[in-house]
CSV table of C-alpha atoms in Angstrom, one decimal:
chain,number,residue,atom,x,y,z
E,23,LYS,CA,14.5,-6.2,-11.4
E,24,TRP,CA,15.7,-9.2,-9.4
E,25,ARG,CA,12.7,-9.0,-7.1
E,26,LEU,CA,9.8,-7.9,-9.4
E,27,HIS,CA,7.9,-9.8,-12.1
E,28,ARG,CA,9.6,-13.1,-11.3
E,29,PRO,CA,6.9,-15.5,-10.1
E,30,ASN,CA,7.7,-17.9,-7.3
E,31,GLU,CA,7.7,-21.6,-7.9
E,32,PRO,CA,4.2,-22.6,-6.9
E,33,PRO,CA,3.6,-25.5,-4.5
E,34,SER,CA,1.9,-28.6,-5.8
E,35,PRO,CA,-1.9,-28.3,-6.0
E,36,GLU,CA,-2.5,-30.6,-3.0
E,37,ASP,CA,-0.2,-28.4,-0.9
E,38,LEU,CA,-2.1,-25.2,-1.6
E,39,GLN,CA,-3.9,-23.8,1.5
E,40,GLY,CA,-7.3,-22.1,1.4
E,41,VAL,CA,-7.3,-18.3,1.6
E,42,SER,CA,-10.0,-16.0,3.1
E,43,ILE,CA,-9.9,-12.7,1.2
E,44,ILE,CA,-11.3,-9.8,3.2
E,45,LYS,CA,-12.6,-6.8,1.2
E,46,PRO,CA,-13.5,-3.8,3.4
E,47,LEU,CA,-15.8,-1.5,1.5
E,48,THR,CA,-17.3,2.0,2.1
E,49,GLY,CA,-19.1,3.8,-0.7
E,50,VAL,CA,-18.7,3.4,-4.4
E,51,ASP,CA,-16.6,4.8,-7.2
E,52,PRO,CA,-16.7,4.3,-11.0
E,53,HIS,CA,-14.2,1.4,-10.9
E,54,LEU,CA,-15.5,-0.5,-7.9
E,55,TYR,CA,-17.5,-3.1,-9.9
E,56,SER,CA,-14.6,-4.0,-12.2
E,57,ASN,CA,-12.1,-4.0,-9.4
E,58,LEU,CA,-14.2,-6.4,-7.3
E,59,GLU,CA,-14.9,-8.6,-10.3
E,60,THR,CA,-11.2,-9.4,-10.7
E,61,PHE,CA,-11.4,-11.3,-7.3
E,62,PHE,CA,-14.1,-13.6,-8.6
E,63,ASN,CA,-11.7,-14.7,-11.4
E,64,LEU,CA,-8.6,-15.7,-9.6
E,65,ASN,CA,-6.7,-18.8,-10.8
E,66,TYR,CA,-6.6,-20.4,-7.4
E,67,PRO,CA,-8.4,-23.6,-6.3
E,68,LEU,CA,-9.6,-22.7,-2.8
E,69,TYR,CA,-10.5,-19.3,-1.6
E,70,GLU,CA,-13.5,-17.4,-0.2
E,71,LEU,CA,-14.4,-13.7,-0.6
E,72,LEU,CA,-15.6,-11.9,2.5
E,73,PHE,CA,-17.0,-8.4,1.7
E,74,CYS,CA,-17.5,-6.0,4.6
E,75,VAL,CA,-19.7,-2.9,4.8
E,76,GLN,CA,-20.5,-0.9,7.9
E,77,ASN,CA,-24.3,-0.3,7.5
E,78,GLU,CA,-27.3,-1.2,5.4
E,79,GLN,CA,-27.3,2.2,3.6
E,80,ASP,CA,-23.9,1.7,2.0
E,81,PRO,CA,-24.3,1.8,-1.8
E,82,ALA,CA,-21.5,-0.8,-2.2
E,83,ILE,CA,-24.0,-3.5,-1.1
E,84,PHE,CA,-25.8,-3.4,-4.4
E,85,ILE,CA,-22.4,-3.8,-6.3
E,86,VAL,CA,-21.5,-6.8,-4.1
E,87,GLN,CA,-24.9,-8.4,-4.4
E,88,SER,CA,-24.8,-8.0,-8.2
E,89,LEU,CA,-21.4,-9.8,-8.4
E,90,ILE,CA,-22.5,-12.6,-6.1
E,91,ALA,CA,-25.5,-13.2,-8.3
E,92,LYS,CA,-23.3,-13.1,-11.4
E,93,TYR,CA,-20.9,-15.7,-9.9
E,94,PRO,CA,-23.1,-18.1,-8.0
E,95,ASN,CA,-20.4,-20.7,-7.8
E,96,ALA,CA,-18.0,-18.4,-6.1
E,97,ASP,CA,-17.6,-18.9,-2.3
E,98,SER,CA,-18.5,-15.3,-1.2
E,99,ARG,CA,-20.3,-13.7,1.7
E,100,LEU,CA,-21.4,-10.2,2.6
E,101,PHE,CA,-21.0,-8.9,6.2
E,102,ILE,CA,-23.1,-5.8,7.1
E,103,CYS,CA,-21.9,-4.8,10.6
E,104,SER,CA,-19.2,-2.8,12.4
E,105,LYS,CA,-17.7,-3.8,15.7
E,106,ASN,CA,-16.3,-0.8,17.6
E,107,VAL,CA,-12.9,-2.2,18.8
E,108,GLY,CA,-11.0,1.1,18.4
E,109,PRO,CA,-10.7,4.3,16.4
E,110,ASN,CA,-9.6,2.5,13.2
E,111,GLY,CA,-12.8,2.3,11.1
E,112,LYS,CA,-11.2,-0.2,8.7
E,113,ILE,CA,-10.5,-2.7,11.5
E,114,ASN,CA,-14.0,-2.2,12.9
E,115,ASN,CA,-15.3,-3.0,9.4
E,116,MET,CA,-13.2,-6.2,9.0
E,117,VAL,CA,-13.5,-7.8,12.5
E,118,ALA,CA,-16.7,-9.8,11.8
E,119,ALA,CA,-15.3,-11.2,8.5
E,120,TYR,CA,-12.0,-12.1,10.2
E,121,ASP,CA,-13.8,-13.9,13.0
E,122,ASN,CA,-15.8,-15.9,10.5
E,123,ALA,CA,-13.0,-16.7,8.1
E,124,LYS,CA,-12.8,-20.4,7.1
E,125,TYR,CA,-9.1,-20.6,6.3
E,126,ASN,CA,-5.8,-20.1,8.1
E,127,LEU,CA,-4.5,-17.7,5.4
E,128,ILE,CA,-6.0,-14.3,5.5
E,129,ALA,CA,-5.7,-11.8,2.6
E,130,ILE,CA,-6.7,-8.2,3.0
E,131,ASN,CA,-7.3,-6.1,-0.1
E,132,ASP,CA,-8.6,-2.6,-0.3
E,133,SER,CA,-11.6,-1.8,-2.4
E,134,GLY,CA,-9.5,0.2,-4.9
E,135,MET,CA,-7.3,-2.8,-5.8
E,136,ARG,CA,-7.4,-5.0,-8.9
E,137,MET,CA,-5.8,-8.4,-8.9
E,138,SER,CA,-4.6,-10.4,-11.9
E,139,PRO,CA,-5.7,-14.1,-12.1
E,140,GLU,CA,-2.2,-15.4,-11.1
E,141,THR,CA,-1.4,-12.9,-8.3
E,142,LEU,CA,-3.0,-14.8,-5.4
E,143,LEU,CA,-1.1,-18.0,-6.4
E,144,ASP,CA,2.2,-16.0,-6.5
E,145,MET,CA,1.5,-14.6,-3.0
E,146,VAL,CA,0.8,-18.0,-1.5
E,147,SER,CA,3.9,-19.4,-3.3
E,148,ALA,CA,6.0,-16.7,-1.5
E,149,LEU,CA,4.6,-17.8,1.9
E,150,THR,CA,7.3,-20.3,2.6
E,151,PRO,CA,7.6,-21.9,6.1
E,152,LYS,CA,9.7,-19.0,7.5
E,153,VAL,CA,7.5,-16.3,6.0
E,154,GLY,CA,4.5,-15.0,8.0
E,155,LEU,CA,3.3,-12.2,5.7
E,156,VAL,CA,3.5,-11.4,2.0
E,157,HIS,CA,2.7,-7.9,0.8
E,158,GLN,CA,2.4,-6.2,-2.6
E,159,MET,CA,4.4,-3.1,-3.4
E,160,PRO,CA,1.8,-0.4,-4.3
E,161,TYR,CA,1.6,0.7,-7.9
E,162,CYS,CA,-1.2,2.0,-10.2
E,163,CYS,CA,-3.2,1.0,-13.1
E,164,ASN,CA,-3.3,3.2,-16.2
E,165,ARG,CA,-6.0,5.8,-15.9
E,166,LYS,CA,-6.8,9.0,-17.8
E,167,GLY,CA,-5.6,12.4,-16.8
E,168,PHE,CA,-2.5,14.2,-15.5
E,169,ALA,CA,-3.4,13.4,-11.9
E,170,SER,CA,-3.3,9.7,-12.7
E,171,ALA,CA,0.1,10.0,-14.4
E,172,TYR,CA,1.4,12.1,-11.4
E,173,GLU,CA,0.3,9.4,-8.9
E,174,LYS,CA,1.8,6.6,-11.1
E,175,VAL,CA,5.2,8.4,-11.3
E,176,PHE,CA,5.2,8.7,-7.5
E,177,PHE,CA,4.5,5.0,-6.9
E,178,GLY,CA,6.9,4.0,-9.7
E,179,THR,CA,9.8,6.0,-8.5
E,180,GLN,CA,10.1,7.4,-4.9
E,181,GLN,CA,7.7,4.9,-3.4
E,182,SER,CA,9.2,1.9,-5.2
E,183,ARG,CA,12.8,3.0,-4.4
E,184,CYS,CA,12.0,3.3,-0.7
E,185,TYR,CA,9.9,0.2,-0.6
E,186,LEU,CA,12.4,-2.1,-2.3
E,187,SER,CA,15.4,-0.7,-0.3
E,188,ALA,CA,13.6,-1.1,3.0
E,189,ASN,CA,12.6,-4.6,2.2
E,190,PHE,CA,16.2,-5.5,1.1
E,191,VAL,CA,17.7,-4.4,4.4
E,192,GLY,CA,14.9,-5.9,6.5
E,193,ILE,CA,13.0,-2.7,7.5
E,194,ASN,CA,9.2,-3.1,8.0
E,195,CYS,CA,7.6,-1.4,4.9
E,196,THR,CA,4.3,-3.3,4.8
E,197,THR,CA,1.2,-1.6,3.4
E,198,GLY,CA,-2.3,-3.0,4.0
E,199,MET,CA,-3.5,-2.3,0.4
E,200,SER,CA,-2.9,-5.9,-0.4
E,201,CYS,CA,-1.3,-8.5,1.9
E,202,LEU,CA,-1.5,-12.1,2.9
E,203,MET,CA,-0.8,-13.5,6.3
E,204,ARG,CA,-1.1,-16.5,8.6
E,205,LYS,CA,-4.2,-16.1,10.8
E,206,GLU,CA,-2.7,-18.2,13.6
E,207,LEU,CA,0.1,-15.7,14.1
E,208,LEU,CA,-2.3,-12.7,14.2
E,209,ASP,CA,-4.5,-14.7,16.7
E,210,GLN,CA,-1.4,-15.1,18.9
E,211,ALA,CA,-1.1,-11.3,19.0
E,212,GLY,CA,-4.7,-10.9,20.1
E,213,GLY,CA,-6.5,-11.2,16.7
E,214,MET,CA,-7.6,-8.4,14.5
E,215,SER,CA,-9.4,-6.6,17.3
E,216,ALA,CA,-6.1,-5.9,19.1
E,217,PHE,CA,-5.0,-3.6,16.2
E,218,GLY,CA,-8.1,-1.4,16.3
E,219,LYS,CA,-6.2,1.2,18.4
E,220,TYR,CA,-3.8,1.9,15.5
E,221,LEU,CA,-4.5,3.8,12.2
E,222,ALA,CA,-1.5,2.1,10.5
E,223,GLU,CA,-2.7,-1.4,11.3
E,224,ASP,CA,-0.7,-2.8,8.4
E,225,TYR,CA,2.6,-1.8,9.9
E,226,PHE,CA,1.7,-3.3,13.3
E,227,PHE,CA,0.4,-6.5,11.7
E,228,ALA,CA,3.9,-7.0,10.3
E,229,GLU,CA,5.6,-6.0,13.5
E,230,ALA,CA,3.6,-8.6,15.5
E,231,ILE,CA,4.4,-11.3,12.9
E,232,ARG,CA,8.1,-10.4,12.9
E,233,GLU,CA,8.2,-10.6,16.7
E,234,LYS,CA,7.1,-14.2,16.4
E,235,GLY,CA,10.3,-14.9,14.3
E,236,TYR,CA,8.7,-14.9,10.9
E,237,GLN,CA,9.8,-12.9,7.8
E,238,THR,CA,7.7,-10.4,5.8
E,239,VAL,CA,8.4,-10.5,2.0
E,240,ILE,CA,7.3,-8.7,-1.1
E,241,CYS,CA,5.2,-10.5,-3.8
E,242,SER,CA,6.8,-10.4,-7.3
E,243,GLU,CA,3.7,-8.7,-8.7
E,244,PRO,CA,3.1,-5.0,-7.7
E,245,GLY,CA,-0.3,-4.2,-6.2
E,246,MET,CA,-2.4,-2.4,-8.8
E,247,GLN,CA,-4.4,0.5,-7.4
E,248,ASN,CA,-7.4,1.5,-9.5
E,249,CYS,CA,-9.5,4.0,-7.6
E,250,GLY,CA,-12.1,5.6,-9.8
E,251,THR,CA,-11.9,9.1,-8.2
E,252,TYR,CA,-8.6,10.9,-8.0
E,253,SER,CA,-7.1,14.3,-8.1
E,254,ILE,CA,-3.7,15.9,-7.3
E,255,GLY,CA,-5.2,17.6,-4.2
E,256,GLU,CA,-6.6,14.4,-2.8
E,257,PHE,CA,-3.3,12.6,-3.5
E,258,HIS,CA,-1.4,15.3,-1.7
E,259,LYS,CA,-3.7,14.9,1.3
E,260,ARG,CA,-3.0,11.1,1.2
E,261,LEU,CA,0.8,11.7,1.2
E,262,ILE,CA,0.5,14.2,4.1
E,263,ARG,CA,-1.5,11.6,6.1
E,264,TRP,CA,1.1,8.9,5.4
E,265,SER,CA,3.9,11.2,6.5
E,266,GLN,CA,2.1,12.0,9.8
E,267,LEU,CA,1.6,8.3,10.5
E,268,ARG,CA,5.2,7.4,9.7
E,269,THR,CA,6.7,10.0,11.9
E,270,SER,CA,4.3,9.1,14.8
E,271,MET,CA,5.5,5.6,14.6
E,272,ILE,CA,9.2,6.3,13.9
E,273,PRO,CA,10.0,9.9,15.0
E,274,MET,CA,13.5,9.8,13.5
E,275,PHE,CA,11.8,10.0,10.1
E,276,ILE,CA,11.3,13.7,10.8
E,277,ILE,CA,15.0,14.2,10.1
E,278,PHE,CA,15.9,11.4,7.8
E,279,GLU,CA,13.0,11.4,5.3
E,280,PRO,CA,13.8,14.9,3.8
E,281,LEU,CA,17.4,13.9,3.6
E,282,SER,CA,16.5,10.9,1.3
E,283,GLU,CA,14.9,13.2,-1.3
E,284,CYS,CA,16.6,14.2,-4.6
E,285,MET,CA,16.5,18.0,-4.2
E,286,MET,CA,17.5,18.3,-0.5
E,287,LEU,CA,20.2,15.7,-0.9
E,288,GLY,CA,21.5,17.5,-4.0
E,289,VAL,CA,21.7,20.9,-2.3
E,290,LEU,CA,23.6,19.5,0.7
E,291,ALA,CA,25.9,17.4,-1.5
E,292,SER,CA,26.6,20.4,-3.8
E,293,LEU,CA,27.6,22.6,-0.8
E,294,ALA,CA,29.8,19.8,0.5
E,295,VAL,CA,31.7,19.2,-2.7
E,296,GLU,CA,32.2,22.9,-3.2
E,297,TYR,CA,33.7,23.2,0.3
E,298,MET,CA,35.9,20.1,0.0
E,299,PHE,CA,36.9,20.1,-3.7
E,300,ASP,CA,36.1,23.6,-5.0
E,301,ILE,CA,33.7,22.2,-7.6
E,302,SER,CA,30.9,24.3,-8.9
E,303,PRO,CA,27.9,23.6,-6.7
E,304,LEU,CA,25.5,24.4,-9.6
E,305,ALA,CA,27.1,22.0,-12.0
E,306,PHE,CA,27.3,19.3,-9.4
E,307,PHE,CA,23.6,19.8,-8.5
E,308,LEU,CA,22.4,19.7,-12.1
E,309,LEU,CA,24.5,16.5,-12.7
E,310,HIS,CA,23.0,15.0,-9.5
E,311,VAL,CA,19.4,15.8,-10.6
E,312,LEU,CA,20.1,14.4,-14.1
E,313,VAL,CA,21.5,11.1,-12.8
E,314,TRP,CA,18.7,10.8,-10.2
E,315,PHE,CA,16.1,11.4,-12.9
E,316,LEU,CA,17.6,8.8,-15.3
E,317,LEU,CA,17.7,6.2,-12.5
E,318,ASP,CA,14.1,6.9,-11.6
E,319,TYR,CA,13.1,6.5,-15.2
E,320,ILE,CA,14.8,3.1,-15.4
E,321,LEU,CA,13.3,2.1,-12.1
E,322,MET,CA,9.8,2.9,-13.2
E,323,GLN,CA,10.3,0.9,-16.4
E,324,ILE,CA,11.3,-2.1,-14.3
E,325,VAL,CA,8.2,-1.7,-12.1
E,326,GLU,CA,6.0,-1.2,-15.2
E,327,ASN,CA,7.7,-4.3,-16.7
E,328,GLY,CA,7.9,-2.6,-20.1
E,329,SER,CA,7.7,0.8,-21.7
E,330,LEU,CA,5.9,3.6,-19.8
E,331,PRO,CA,2.3,4.5,-20.6
E,332,MET,CA,3.3,8.2,-21.0
E,333,SER,CA,5.6,10.3,-23.0
E,334,LYS,CA,9.1,11.2,-21.7
E,335,PHE,CA,8.0,14.8,-21.4
E,336,GLU,CA,4.9,13.9,-19.3
E,337,PHE,CA,7.1,11.8,-17.1
E,338,LEU,CA,9.6,14.7,-16.7
E,339,VAL,CA,6.8,17.1,-15.7
E,340,CYS,CA,5.3,14.7,-13.2
E,341,TRP,CA,8.7,13.8,-11.8
E,342,LEU,CA,9.7,17.5,-11.4
E,343,LEU,CA,6.3,18.3,-9.7
E,344,ARG,CA,6.7,15.5,-7.3
E,345,GLU,CA,10.3,16.5,-6.4
E,346,VAL,CA,9.6,20.2,-5.9
E,347,MET,CA,6.5,19.5,-3.8
E,348,THR,CA,8.2,17.1,-1.4
E,349,LEU,CA,9.5,19.6,1.0
E,350,TYR,CA,6.2,21.5,1.0
E,351,LEU,CA,4.2,18.4,1.8
E,352,THR,CA,6.6,17.4,4.5
E,353,ILE,CA,6.3,20.8,6.2
E,354,GLN,CA,2.5,20.5,5.9
E,355,SER,CA,2.5,17.1,7.6
E,356,HIS,CA,4.4,18.6,10.6
E,357,ARG,CA,2.3,21.8,10.9
E,358,ASP,CA,-0.8,20.0,12.3
E,359,TRP,CA,-0.8,16.5,13.9
E,360,THR,CA,-4.5,16.1,13.3
E,361,ILE,CA,-5.1,13.3,10.7
E,362,VAL,CA,-8.2,13.4,8.6
E,363,TRP,CA,-9.2,10.0,7.2
E,364,ARG,CA,-12.6,9.3,5.6
E,365,ASN,CA,-14.2,12.4,7.1
E,366,ARG,CA,-13.1,11.5,10.6
E,367,LYS,CA,-10.4,13.3,12.6
E,368,TYR,CA,-7.7,11.6,14.6
E,369,ARG,CA,-4.7,12.4,16.8
E,370,VAL,CA,-1.9,9.9,16.8
E,371,ARG,CA,0.4,9.6,19.7
E,372,TRP,CA,4.0,8.6,19.6
E,373,GLY,CA,4.0,4.8,19.0
E,374,GLY,CA,1.2,4.9,16.5
E,375,ILE,CA,-1.8,4.7,19.0
E,376,ALA,CA,-4.7,6.8,17.6
E,377,GLU,CA,-7.4,8.8,19.4
E,378,GLU,CA,-10.5,9.9,17.5
E,379,ILE,CA,-11.3,13.6,17.8
E,380,VAL,CA,-15.1,14.0,18.3
């Protein structure tokens, strides 16, 4: 609560730097038009929009051209090209826009993200002289269906808990869904092209900037995901892919991640208190789960900044499903080290370097 929904004191208007916002696109979904339109209506005096698609057949081109025509006074450009600088298709898509950016501040926002009018100003305000990168904690817009509620509960509880805790103790937890960074620092690390060998380019952006002596901080506004196509199965694939990437970069996560989860921690703690204090393990486990559940409910209300857009029963069902599926998804992520991302297959070596499987 101390960190979220508390806007930073903005600099004076004459001190605001220009921002180049890079939007990598591939394909369309039902929410793409409305998501992109939010970036044409930001309350910020000096920014440009750089849209990137890989080829002339991409249907996202029509959406972008429609918005550029609707907002002729907006500083926006469309790049149709893809430089092959490594196996990371997102980096390949963005390199041309990065190389042609006008401003020293670079923002990267995925196609499924929405942005409120004040968010960019808040991100720039957080970029104090000692800060090199500002990132948004991932969250979700309200959408219809159980799959949407399930995804929202995950990002409002487990993801938020880990994200805020890691940021508090100084662990790199940066995600590339929405972040703002100093271009000069990235250029000193070789520019965007140097990160094409990684799939988790966001993590390595932050690592390179931290190595220069700068901090990475969280924006006070969560990043609002609003993808138009979603399902529980696709979301589970996403979680498995993330787990594979995390363990390839930090192998100790293989052991420590399961031990940070409610059910696994509850079982181990219950056995421990039975052995040491002769307390009923079942009673302790149920109390542990109840307290964890209540704390997660409070946390999600803080992230939501108000009452939840679902009933308590729906939250309970989503929360229980996420908790009981955790161990299964973790096991699945370790069964096969082949990562499938946007219909392409990769193998990630220790240290995060990726190789595409042809």
